[in-house]
């Protein structure tokens, strides 16, 4: 079924996930170094920041910049001149990576002010720093500009009369002027264009959106949140969820609209083949959207139509995406696609588009099941290592350039073709195949 932003009541806890990810213990003191001795599961925030400056640990950087950006900025501003000269190259490396990975952190005026303060402290230490830091600011400005343009395009698409609007008919649905088969009758071509749409959405989602969507304000941070607009922080993520829902309803609409049973069966077989091609490509999100659309009640109740369609391949695909065992079959297939991507020689083989709502679910439970802070006040470092692993894997997948040629006519249809609301789908379904029981008859009467 179509997906919505997840909440704690929508999912079961993922298998293999331990709510006791980090063991509580005394942890290292404020001056300890993370690179010395055995791996640790927690540390004070001061210790993590000090080691971030000294060693530039990837997981620490994701932890600090994603969850405690304002605190980190204040920390740098308080560094003495001697410390800045000693750790200047590391700080410079961190600022470069920070602005590249989490540019949205610097939409806030306070964060920009702190960044400029840091630059004024570091730049005089070495003439070469000036050039590097100027490049950092220029690239940051360009990224923020691109992000704003992307959000404006999302708003325009959302306001388009037919893009996300669910068309509801209270009378018999009028005959459609166009259908998907008149635009594209080749399953592989449609799967390629769906992959274009998926990768375009993925390219806009920043790693901070996953963190900011769920991370609560740190109780030991006395500052005000450095972001005032929660919607703006996760707009790309939410737009991707809306696309999934639209594709579900588009599939259901295309199946329910034809007046003749043979035509409806033909559309079903076509989408089964498209779903199979999506699976072969590694586009699991479109695959799941197609399966969800075909399993919507207005579609699944068309028994006479389904009896005319060849559905053996559909049941195989359903088995691959079966939620049993916390989507065990899907996760196995995803690991296979990820392995293929790591050893690939072409962009075609590198494509991995995960079932996005399940990825969000995993990150949600990781965040909800483990606190940011342990009872002793230390930061739960092990939690953020796992968070960094999951988000980092996604970041690798989203950077793949789509190897398929764009077909603007198909892409335009996918984004703008009218789709029915749930009531509209039921009405079209009842018009195609009459209600079979009293519940369906009552619903049909109410809709008419």
Short mmCIF file of C-alpha atoms in Angstrom, two decimals, residues 34 42-76 94-95 97-98 101-102 105-106 111 118 208 211-212 215 218 221 226-227 372-373 378-381 383-385 387-388:
data_model
loop_
_atom_site.label_atom_id
_atom_site.label_comp_id
_atom_site.label_asym_id
_atom_site.label_seq_id
_atom_site.Cartn_x
_atom_site.Cartn_y
_atom_site.Cartn_z
CA UNK A 34 39.52 7.41 20.90
CA UNK A 42 30.46 6.05 24.49
CA UNK A 43 32.37 9.20 25.35
CA UNK A 44 31.76 12.74 26.54
CA UNK A 45 30.94 15.28 23.85
CA UNK A 46 34.13 17.19 24.68
CA UNK A 47 36.20 14.04 24.12
CA UNK A 48 34.54 13.36 20.78
CA UNK A 49 35.15 16.90 19.56
CA UNK A 50 38.79 16.83 20.66
CA UNK A 51 39.37 13.57 18.82
CA UNK A 52 37.49 14.89 15.82
CA UNK A 53 39.98 17.75 15.60
CA UNK A 54 43.01 15.50 16.21
CA UNK A 55 42.21 12.50 14.03
CA UNK A 56 39.23 13.49 11.88
CA UNK A 57 37.30 10.28 12.46
CA UNK A 58 34.51 9.80 9.92
CA UNK A 59 31.91 8.49 12.34
CA UNK A 60 32.66 11.23 14.85
CA UNK A 61 32.27 13.86 12.15
CA UNK A 62 28.88 12.50 11.12
CA UNK A 63 27.82 12.36 14.75
CA UNK A 64 28.91 15.87 15.66
CA UNK A 65 27.96 17.71 12.47
CA UNK A 66 24.61 15.97 12.11
CA UNK A 67 23.37 16.13 15.67
CA UNK A 68 25.37 18.80 17.47
CA UNK A 69 26.30 21.35 14.74
CA UNK A 70 25.70 24.42 16.89
CA UNK A 71 27.79 23.02 19.74
CA UNK A 72 30.68 22.23 17.39
CA UNK A 73 30.67 25.75 15.98
CA UNK A 74 30.78 27.24 19.45
CA UNK A 75 33.63 24.89 20.36
CA UNK A 76 35.77 26.08 17.44
CA UNK A 94 36.64 19.10 8.78
CA UNK A 95 35.14 22.40 7.61
CA UNK A 97 33.87 18.00 4.56
CA UNK A 98 31.19 19.50 6.79
CA UNK A 101 28.18 16.85 3.36
CA UNK A 102 25.78 18.95 5.46
CA UNK A 105 23.38 23.26 8.47
CA UNK A 106 24.50 26.68 7.23
CA UNK A 111 25.62 29.01 11.95
CA UNK A 118 36.02 30.31 12.67
CA UNK A 208 21.11 15.43 7.39
CA UNK A 211 18.98 12.59 11.08
CA UNK A 212 16.89 15.73 11.43
CA UNK A 215 16.65 13.26 16.15
CA UNK A 218 19.73 17.02 22.98
CA UNK A 221 22.25 21.31 24.90
CA UNK A 226 19.51 26.21 14.97
CA UNK A 227 16.75 25.40 12.48
CA UNK A 372 21.77 9.97 22.09
CA UNK A 373 23.07 10.16 25.64
CA UNK A 378 28.25 10.36 27.57
CA UNK A 379 27.33 10.46 23.91
CA UNK A 380 26.20 7.02 22.68
CA UNK A 381 28.99 6.70 20.15
CA UNK A 383 24.65 4.28 17.97
CA UNK A 384 26.04 6.95 15.69
CA UNK A 385 28.57 4.58 14.17
CA UNK A 387 23.70 5.46 11.91
CA UNK A 388 26.72 6.62 9.91
#
